[in-house]
Tab-separated table of C-alpha atoms and ligand atoms in Angstrom:
chain	number	residue	atom	x	y	z
A	702	MET	CA	-11.058	-9.777	-36.066
A	703	LEU	CA	-9.588	-13.184	-36.252
A	704	LEU	CA	-11.587	-14.491	-33.267
A	705	GLU	CA	-14.591	-12.896	-31.669
A	706	VAL	CA	-16.218	-14.518	-28.749
A	707	ARG	CA	-19.619	-13.027	-28.024
A	708	ASP	CA	-21.667	-13.442	-24.896
A	709	LEU	CA	-20.502	-16.981	-24.431
A	710	ARG	CA	-22.254	-19.054	-21.632
A	711	VAL	CA	-21.281	-22.387	-20.192
A	712	GLU	CA	-22.835	-24.396	-17.400
A	713	PHE	CA	-22.042	-27.549	-15.543
A	714	HIS	CA	-24.658	-29.642	-13.908
A	715	THR	CA	-23.219	-30.765	-10.618
A	716	ARG	CA	-24.610	-32.308	-7.393
A	717	ASP	CA	-24.758	-28.869	-5.812
A	718	GLY	CA	-26.750	-27.395	-8.613
A	719	VAL	CA	-25.942	-25.604	-11.856
A	720	ALA	CA	-22.442	-24.122	-11.866
A	721	LYS	CA	-22.337	-21.118	-14.146
A	722	ALA	CA	-18.670	-21.278	-15.160
A	723	VAL	CA	-18.935	-18.766	-18.001
A	724	ASN	CA	-21.475	-16.008	-17.811
A	725	GLY	CA	-21.551	-13.960	-20.928
A	726	VAL	CA	-17.879	-13.698	-21.906
A	727	SER	CA	-16.977	-11.467	-24.861
A	728	TYR	CA	-13.427	-11.070	-26.170
A	729	GLY	CA	-11.561	-10.784	-29.372
A	730	VAL	CA	-8.085	-11.262	-30.776
A	731	ASP	CA	-6.605	-10.044	-34.103
A	732	ALA	CA	-3.966	-11.725	-36.315
A	733	GLY	CA	-0.594	-10.998	-34.819
A	734	GLU	CA	-2.101	-9.867	-31.521
A	735	THR	CA	-1.652	-11.372	-28.036
A	736	LEU	CA	-4.592	-11.305	-25.586
A	737	ALA	CA	-3.873	-12.295	-22.047
A	738	VAL	CA	-6.693	-13.780	-20.068
A	739	LEU	CA	-6.089	-13.289	-16.377
A	740	GLY	CA	-8.012	-14.392	-13.294
A	741	GLU	CA	-7.944	-16.442	-10.075
A	742	SER	CA	-8.322	-20.223	-10.121
A	743	GLY	CA	-11.946	-21.189	-11.028
A	744	SER	CA	-12.807	-17.905	-12.865
A	745	GLY	CA	-13.618	-19.764	-16.022
A	746	LYS	CA	-10.515	-19.076	-18.113
A	747	SER	CA	-9.970	-22.735	-19.246
A	748	VAL	CA	-13.614	-23.555	-19.757
A	749	THR	CA	-13.960	-20.483	-22.039
A	750	ALA	CA	-10.920	-21.676	-24.009
A	751	GLN	CA	-12.216	-25.267	-24.235
A	752	ALA	CA	-15.531	-23.960	-25.540
A	753	VAL	CA	-13.613	-21.910	-28.199
A	754	MET	CA	-11.498	-24.904	-29.184
A	755	GLY	CA	-14.533	-27.287	-29.238
A	756	ILE	CA	-12.984	-29.638	-26.637
A	757	LEU	CA	-15.390	-28.938	-23.744
A	758	ASP	CA	-16.557	-32.138	-22.002
A	759	THR	CA	-20.304	-32.287	-22.774
A	760	PRO	CA	-21.689	-33.519	-20.480
A	761	PRO	CA	-21.143	-32.453	-17.770
A	762	GLY	CA	-20.628	-29.116	-19.555
A	763	ARG	CA	-23.121	-27.326	-21.764
A	764	ILE	CA	-22.831	-24.261	-23.904
A	765	THR	CA	-26.029	-22.406	-23.312
A	766	GLY	CA	-25.475	-19.266	-25.387
A	767	GLY	CA	-23.230	-17.093	-27.377
A	768	GLU	CA	-21.121	-17.138	-30.517
A	769	VAL	CA	-17.562	-18.032	-31.390
A	770	VAL	CA	-16.845	-16.295	-34.636
A	771	PHE	CA	-13.520	-17.378	-36.129
A	772	ARG	CA	-12.543	-16.172	-39.590
A	773	GLY	CA	-16.137	-15.132	-40.193
A	774	ARG	CA	-17.848	-18.405	-39.136
A	775	ASP	CA	-19.651	-19.157	-35.975
A	776	LEU	CA	-17.835	-22.326	-34.815
A	777	LEU	CA	-20.659	-23.261	-32.467
A	778	LYS	CA	-22.830	-23.853	-35.483
A	779	LEU	CA	-20.431	-26.247	-37.205
A	780	LYS	CA	-20.820	-30.075	-37.286
A	781	GLU	CA	-18.224	-31.932	-35.191
A	782	GLU	CA	-16.483	-33.242	-38.316
A	783	GLU	CA	-15.944	-29.589	-39.650
A	784	ARG	CA	-15.006	-28.547	-36.171
A	785	ARG	CA	-12.269	-31.164	-36.063
A	786	LYS	CA	-10.803	-29.862	-39.281
A	787	VAL	CA	-10.485	-26.304	-37.747
A	788	ARG	CA	-8.837	-27.816	-34.663
A	789	GLY	CA	-5.131	-28.303	-35.281
A	790	ALA	CA	-4.993	-26.913	-38.737
A	791	GLU	CA	-6.481	-23.432	-37.972
A	792	MET	CA	-6.380	-23.116	-34.255
A	793	ALA	CA	-4.263	-25.164	-31.771
A	794	MET	CA	-3.943	-25.300	-27.981
A	795	ILE	CA	-0.934	-25.601	-25.726
A	796	PHE	CA	-1.595	-26.993	-22.217
A	797	GLN	CA	0.210	-26.652	-18.978
A	798	ASP	CA	1.041	-30.340	-18.555
A	799	ALA	CA	3.057	-31.462	-21.619
A	800	LEU	CA	3.777	-34.956	-20.125
A	801	SER	CA	0.090	-35.893	-20.106
A	802	SER	CA	-0.584	-34.230	-23.528
A	803	LEU	CA	2.154	-36.057	-25.393
A	804	ASN	CA	2.052	-39.721	-26.220
A	805	PRO	CA	4.489	-41.541	-23.844
A	806	VAL	CA	5.211	-44.537	-26.195
A	807	LEU	CA	5.900	-42.581	-29.425
A	808	SER	CA	9.202	-40.701	-29.981
A	809	VAL	CA	8.749	-36.940	-30.219
A	810	GLY	CA	10.018	-36.950	-33.834
A	811	ASP	CA	7.312	-39.607	-34.732
A	812	GLN	CA	4.670	-37.607	-32.997
A	813	LEU	CA	5.559	-34.440	-34.837
A	814	ALA	CA	5.928	-36.290	-38.100
A	815	GLU	CA	2.459	-37.761	-37.642
A	816	MET	CA	1.013	-34.232	-37.904
A	817	PHE	CA	2.331	-34.050	-41.436
A	818	THR	CA	1.588	-37.536	-42.634
A	819	VAL	CA	-1.985	-37.480	-41.250
A	820	HIS	CA	-2.970	-33.885	-41.970
A	821	ARG	CA	-0.781	-33.083	-44.979
A	822	GLY	CA	-0.388	-36.480	-46.618
A	823	MET	CA	3.437	-36.273	-46.655
A	824	SER	CA	5.743	-39.296	-46.989
A	825	ARG	CA	7.212	-40.528	-43.717
A	826	ARG	CA	10.645	-39.388	-44.771
A	827	ASP	CA	9.530	-35.825	-45.613
A	828	ALA	CA	7.420	-35.661	-42.474
A	829	ARG	CA	10.391	-36.708	-40.330
A	830	ALA	CA	12.539	-33.968	-41.973
A	831	ARG	CA	9.869	-31.398	-41.137
A	832	ALA	CA	9.638	-32.597	-37.608
A	833	VAL	CA	13.340	-31.997	-37.123
A	834	GLU	CA	12.972	-28.533	-38.665
A	835	LEU	CA	10.228	-27.776	-36.255
A	836	MET	CA	12.356	-28.943	-33.242
A	837	ASP	CA	15.023	-26.666	-34.445
A	838	ARG	CA	12.591	-23.815	-34.766
A	839	VAL	CA	11.558	-24.087	-31.078
A	840	ARG	CA	15.304	-24.355	-30.265
A	841	ILE	CA	15.697	-27.881	-29.063
A	842	PRO	CA	19.407	-28.471	-29.198
A	843	ALA	CA	20.691	-31.423	-31.260
A	844	ALA	CA	17.177	-31.823	-32.769
A	845	ARG	CA	18.081	-34.496	-35.252
A	846	GLU	CA	19.491	-36.800	-32.518
A	847	ARG	CA	16.786	-36.052	-29.990
A	848	ALA	CA	13.900	-36.647	-32.383
A	849	GLY	CA	14.250	-40.403	-31.569
A	850	GLN	CA	13.758	-39.840	-27.839
A	851	TYR	CA	10.605	-40.227	-25.826
A	852	PRO	CA	8.761	-37.385	-23.936
A	853	HIS	CA	9.969	-38.500	-20.489
A	854	GLN	CA	13.599	-38.149	-21.658
A	855	PHE	CA	13.150	-34.338	-21.963
A	856	SER	CA	13.181	-31.741	-19.160
A	857	GLY	CA	9.913	-29.827	-18.427
A	858	GLY	CA	10.986	-26.823	-20.462
A	859	MET	CA	12.015	-28.945	-23.484
A	860	ARG	CA	8.766	-30.790	-23.327
A	861	GLN	CA	6.922	-27.510	-23.456
A	862	ARG	CA	8.917	-26.656	-26.459
A	863	ILE	CA	7.780	-29.924	-28.118
A	864	MET	CA	4.190	-28.935	-27.207
A	865	ILE	CA	4.626	-25.607	-28.966
A	866	ALA	CA	6.169	-27.345	-31.954
A	867	MET	CA	3.076	-29.646	-32.178
A	868	ALA	CA	0.737	-26.640	-31.982
A	869	LEU	CA	2.709	-24.806	-34.656
A	870	ALA	CA	3.113	-27.785	-37.000
A	871	LEU	CA	0.115	-26.955	-39.246
A	872	GLU	CA	0.725	-23.198	-38.989
A	873	PRO	CA	-2.594	-22.302	-37.342
A	874	ALA	CA	-3.963	-18.754	-37.381
A	875	LEU	CA	-4.638	-18.828	-33.663
A	876	ILE	CA	-2.968	-20.468	-30.658
A	877	ILE	CA	-4.511	-20.756	-27.203
A	878	ALA	CA	-1.856	-21.331	-24.545
A	879	ASP	CA	-3.452	-22.365	-21.213
A	880	GLU	CA	-0.906	-21.643	-18.396
A	881	PRO	CA	1.902	-22.840	-20.662
A	882	THR	CA	4.622	-22.082	-18.213
A	883	THR	CA	3.079	-22.518	-14.776
A	884	ALA	CA	4.896	-25.896	-14.019
A	885	LEU	CA	8.292	-24.491	-14.928
A	886	ASP	CA	10.946	-22.559	-13.009
A	887	VAL	CA	11.171	-18.834	-13.533
A	888	THR	CA	14.117	-18.755	-15.914
A	889	VAL	CA	12.596	-21.407	-18.140
A	890	GLN	CA	9.281	-19.631	-18.002
A	891	ALA	CA	10.786	-16.483	-19.352
A	892	GLN	CA	12.450	-18.359	-22.185
A	893	ILE	CA	9.296	-20.085	-23.233
A	894	MET	CA	7.359	-16.823	-23.115
A	895	GLU	CA	9.941	-15.182	-25.292
A	896	LEU	CA	9.861	-18.055	-27.782
A	897	LEU	CA	6.023	-17.851	-28.008
A	898	ALA	CA	6.144	-14.139	-28.525
A	899	GLU	CA	8.705	-14.398	-31.144
A	900	LEU	CA	6.958	-17.133	-33.145
A	901	ARG	CA	3.673	-15.195	-32.817
A	902	ARG	CA	5.292	-12.118	-34.394
A	903	GLU	CA	7.048	-14.191	-37.138
A	904	LEU	CA	3.984	-16.137	-38.192
A	905	ARG	CA	1.446	-13.336	-37.427
A	906	MET	CA	-0.681	-15.663	-35.383
A	907	GLY	CA	-3.262	-14.574	-32.877
A	908	LEU	CA	-2.314	-15.712	-29.393
A	909	ILE	CA	-4.491	-16.117	-26.369
A	910	LEU	CA	-2.458	-16.531	-23.307
A	911	ILE	CA	-4.191	-17.847	-20.185
A	912	THR	CA	-2.484	-17.178	-16.868
A	913	HIS	CA	-3.011	-16.253	-13.298
A	914	ASP	CA	0.353	-14.482	-13.238
A	915	LEU	CA	0.309	-10.762	-13.933
A	916	GLY	CA	4.064	-10.721	-13.987
A	917	VAL	CA	4.166	-12.963	-17.006
A	918	VAL	CA	1.915	-10.913	-19.273
A	919	ALA	CA	3.411	-7.397	-19.067
A	920	ASP	CA	6.069	-7.924	-21.616
A	921	VAL	CA	4.247	-10.108	-24.118
A	922	ALA	CA	0.537	-9.196	-24.248
A	923	ASP	CA	-1.066	-6.411	-26.175
A	924	ARG	CA	-4.400	-6.594	-24.389
A	925	ILE	CA	-5.638	-8.055	-21.146
A	926	ALA	CA	-9.023	-9.451	-20.308
A	927	VAL	CA	-9.506	-9.953	-16.507
A	928	MET	CA	-12.030	-12.654	-15.488
A	929	TYR	CA	-13.919	-12.998	-12.327
A	930	ALA	CA	-16.641	-15.521	-11.616
A	931	GLY	CA	-17.172	-16.339	-15.252
A	932	ARG	CA	-17.222	-12.790	-16.520
A	933	ILE	CA	-14.754	-10.369	-18.093
A	934	VAL	CA	-14.644	-7.561	-15.477
A	935	GLU	CA	-12.100	-5.427	-17.260
A	936	SER	CA	-10.474	-5.407	-20.721
A	937	ALA	CA	-7.852	-2.980	-21.808
A	938	PRO	CA	-4.520	-2.469	-23.603
A	939	VAL	CA	-1.795	-3.796	-21.309
A	940	HIS	CA	-0.118	-0.459	-20.600
A	941	ASP	CA	-3.408	1.325	-19.778
A	942	LEU	CA	-4.364	-1.418	-17.429
A	943	TYR	CA	-1.070	-1.403	-15.541
A	944	LYS	CA	-1.074	2.401	-15.317
A	945	SER	CA	-4.578	2.817	-14.018
A	946	PRO	CA	-6.946	-0.132	-13.597
A	947	ALA	CA	-10.606	0.632	-14.039
A	948	HIS	CA	-11.883	-2.192	-11.829
A	949	PRO	CA	-11.264	-2.720	-8.065
A	950	TYR	CA	-10.537	-6.464	-8.761
A	951	THR	CA	-7.795	-5.546	-11.237
A	952	ARG	CA	-6.367	-3.031	-8.784
A	953	GLY	CA	-6.333	-5.847	-6.148
A	954	LEU	CA	-4.487	-8.224	-8.478
A	955	LEU	CA	-1.912	-5.483	-9.321
A	956	ASP	CA	-1.357	-4.638	-5.686
A	957	SER	CA	-0.676	-8.236	-4.931
A	958	VAL	CA	2.102	-8.714	-7.488
A	959	PRO	CA	5.574	-8.771	-5.767
A	960	ARG	CA	7.558	-5.816	-6.869
A	961	LEU	CA	11.362	-5.589	-6.661
A	962	ASP	CA	11.272	-1.855	-5.946
A	963	LEU	CA	9.094	-2.365	-2.897
A	964	LYS	CA	11.040	-5.251	-1.424
A	965	GLY	CA	10.220	-5.959	2.217
A	966	ARG	CA	6.804	-4.278	2.054
A	967	ALA	CA	3.964	-6.632	3.060
A	968	LEU	CA	2.117	-7.871	0.035
A	969	TYR	CA	-1.475	-6.843	-0.312
A	970	ALA	CA	-3.881	-9.652	-0.872
A	971	ILE	CA	-7.515	-9.427	-1.970
A	972	GLU	CA	-9.603	-10.369	1.063
A	973	GLY	CA	-11.930	-13.357	0.982
A	974	LEU	CA	-12.385	-16.042	-1.699
A	975	PRO	CA	-13.882	-16.215	-5.078
A	976	PRO	CA	-17.541	-17.314	-4.996
A	977	GLY	CA	-18.829	-20.725	-5.600
A	978	LEU	CA	-20.220	-20.841	-9.133
A	979	THR	CA	-23.387	-22.432	-8.071
A	980	HIS	CA	-24.121	-19.484	-5.840
A	981	ILE	CA	-22.835	-16.342	-7.573
A	982	PRO	CA	-23.629	-13.339	-5.472
A	983	PRO	CA	-26.362	-11.067	-6.888
A	984	GLY	CA	-25.488	-7.641	-8.289
A	985	CYS	CA	-21.788	-7.347	-8.798
A	986	ALA	CA	-20.244	-10.830	-8.106
A	987	PHE	CA	-17.150	-9.149	-6.635
A	988	HIS	CA	-19.128	-7.064	-4.041
A	989	PRO	CA	-18.414	-9.217	-0.951
A	990	ARG	CA	-14.657	-8.638	-1.432
A	991	CYS	CA	-14.747	-5.156	-2.876
A	992	PRO	CA	-13.373	-2.207	-0.835
A	993	LEU	CA	-15.490	0.196	-2.943
A	994	ALA	CA	-18.797	-1.772	-2.678
A	995	ARG	CA	-21.973	0.078	-1.766
A	996	ASP	CA	-25.727	-0.643	-1.858
A	997	VAL	CA	-26.278	-0.522	-5.592
A	998	CYS	CA	-23.466	-3.132	-6.030
A	999	ARG	CA	-25.428	-5.707	-4.045
A	1000	THR	CA	-28.480	-5.420	-6.271
A	1001	ASP	CA	-27.525	-4.248	-9.806
A	1002	GLU	CA	-25.218	-6.199	-11.963
A	1003	PRO	CA	-22.773	-3.742	-13.595
A	1004	PRO	CA	-22.957	-3.763	-17.443
A	1005	PRO	CA	-19.683	-3.634	-19.419
A	1006	TYR	CA	-19.148	0.174	-19.225
A	1007	GLU	CA	-17.184	1.796	-21.979
A	1008	VAL	CA	-14.195	3.447	-20.376
A	1009	SER	CA	-12.743	4.539	-23.671
A	1010	ALA	CA	-12.743	3.241	-27.315
A	1011	THR	CA	-10.393	0.482	-26.357
A	1012	ARG	CA	-11.254	-0.214	-22.737
A	1013	GLY	CA	-14.203	-1.653	-20.828
A	1014	SER	CA	-14.977	-2.212	-17.107
A	1015	ALA	CA	-17.811	-3.948	-15.408
A	1016	CYS	CA	-17.833	-1.675	-12.318
A	1017	HIS	CA	-20.424	0.931	-11.470
A	1018	PHE	CA	-17.648	3.046	-10.003
A	1019	TRP	CA	-14.970	2.631	-12.645
A	1020	ARG	CA	-14.333	6.375	-12.667
A	1021	GLU	CA	-13.477	6.345	-9.028
A	1022	CYS	CA	-11.214	3.329	-9.483
A	1023	LEU	CA	-9.473	4.933	-12.415
A	1024	ASP	CA	-8.676	8.049	-10.390
A	1025	GLY	CA	-7.130	5.792	-7.778
B	633	ATP	N1	-15.631	-31.053	-15.702
B	633	ATP	C1	-16.181	-30.193	-14.927
B	633	ATP	N2	-17.278	-30.523	-14.132
B	633	ATP	C2	-17.879	-29.700	-13.347
B	633	ATP	N3	-17.500	-28.389	-13.194
B	633	ATP	C3	-16.488	-27.938	-13.936
B	633	ATP	C4	-15.749	-28.839	-14.796
B	633	ATP	N4	-14.816	-28.097	-15.388
B	633	ATP	C5	-14.903	-26.890	-14.885
B	633	ATP	N5	-15.915	-26.793	-13.943
B	633	ATP	C6	-16.332	-25.604	-13.267
B	633	ATP	O1	-15.953	-24.441	-14.036
B	633	ATP	C7	-15.184	-23.492	-13.198
B	633	ATP	C8	-14.200	-22.815	-13.993
B	633	ATP	O2	-13.143	-23.667	-14.273
B	633	ATP	P1	-11.901	-23.281	-15.131
B	633	ATP	O3	-11.130	-24.535	-15.330
B	633	ATP	O4	-12.321	-22.589	-16.332
B	633	ATP	O5	-11.153	-22.299	-14.188
B	633	ATP	P2	-9.747	-21.509	-14.498
B	633	ATP	O6	-10.050	-20.102	-14.580
B	633	ATP	O7	-9.095	-22.083	-15.717
B	633	ATP	O8	-8.885	-21.916	-13.131
B	633	ATP	P3	-7.374	-22.328	-13.013
B	633	ATP	O9	-6.598	-21.075	-12.871
B	633	ATP	O10	-7.385	-23.145	-11.673
B	633	ATP	O11	-6.964	-23.139	-14.151
B	633	ATP	C9	-14.632	-24.395	-12.052
B	633	ATP	O12	-14.514	-23.740	-10.840
B	633	ATP	C10	-15.720	-25.509	-11.916
B	633	ATP	O13	-16.747	-25.048	-11.001
B	634	SF4	S1	-19.515	-2.654	-9.032
B	634	SF4	FE1	-19.277	-2.121	-6.873
B	634	SF4	S2	-18.759	-4.110	-5.875
B	634	SF4	FE2	-18.481	-4.289	-8.116
B	634	SF4	S3	-16.357	-3.805	-8.352
B	634	SF4	FE3	-17.455	-2.003	-8.743
B	634	SF4	S4	-17.504	-0.954	-6.719
B	634	SF4	FE4	-16.876	-3.044	-6.368
B	635	MG	MG1	-7.462	-23.286	-16.082
C-alpha cells in the first residue's frame, strides 16, 4: 500500500463541546489507484485529508489517535520539518477554490517555476521552461504566452488546471483532490476529471478524490469509501458498490442520483439531516435516518463487517441491504 490510514481520530474543541469530526477512519490507496471518498457535507472528508497531508489547523483541531502510514512511515510521528519535505514533493493536494490557493500577485509561470527553483535548485531559466512544459501537459492553450498572466486572468477551469500543474510539479506519489471540480460547470468538470485520471495513469500516482457527487466518481475511481458522521460506513470496488450497496446510507445516496433513464421520476432523498458532531447518536450514527433501523441499531455500534475480501460495511444488516 502506498498510503494506509488506520483508525484515525480527529476532534475539534468548540463552544458546544467536543466535535468528533473523524471517528476511527481507515482507508488505503495503492500506486496507480484512485480512491473516491464520498459523503454529505460535514461528514469529515476534508478533515481526514488535512490530517493525512499534515495541514490540519491545530488548534482548534487535534489528532487523538491512529496512524497515517505513507511509504512505510507513520507520518504522524514525523517532526514538522520532515513532514514539510513530504508535502509537495511526495504528496500534494488540489483544492476546490483555485483562486484563493494561488498567489494573486505572481504570474502563473513564476508560481510554477518557483516549485523548481525552491525545491529542485534549478536556475530561473530552466525552471521557467519546466513551468511552460507543465502548463502544456495540463493542456493550457498557448502556454508560453499565458505563463506571464496572473491567476485572475484565467477561467475557473483553466485555474483548476494550473492547480493540478502545481500539484504535479514535483511528481508526487500521491495526490489528494478535495472537490476539485465542484465550482465548475458540468462540461469543464468532465474535462478536469478526465485530465486527472489520465495523469494518474501516466505517472502511476495514487489519487484520493474527495467528492459529494456520486455521478463524478463512477468513471474514474477504482474504489469508493463512503463516509458518514466521521466514519467509513462502506468501502468497496466501484462496480460492486454501484451494483449492490451493502449499507443503507449508500443505497440512499445512489437512489438520490439523477438518472437519465428515469427522467421525470421524483428523486429520492434521504430523510432528515446528518447529526451534529458534538452529539453523534449512540449505536449506529445513521439510525435516526435509516429505513432498516431496529432496536440493536440504537444501542450497538456496528463494527466494520467483512462483506467480501475487498468490501466492508458498518451495518448490522448489510446482508439484507445487499439483497435489496
Ligand atoms: N476549523 C474547524 N473548527 C471547528 N470544527 C471544524 C473545523 N473544521 C472542521 N470542523 C468540523 O469537522 C466537521 C467535518 O468537516 P469537513 O470539512 O471534514 O467536512 P466535509 O465532509 O469535507 O464536508 P464538505 O462536503 O462540506 O466539504 C465539520 O462539520 C465541523 O464540525
Ligand atoms: S446498523 Fe441499523 S441503523 Fe445502521 S445502517 Fe444498518 S440497519 Fe441502518
Ligand atoms: Mg470538504
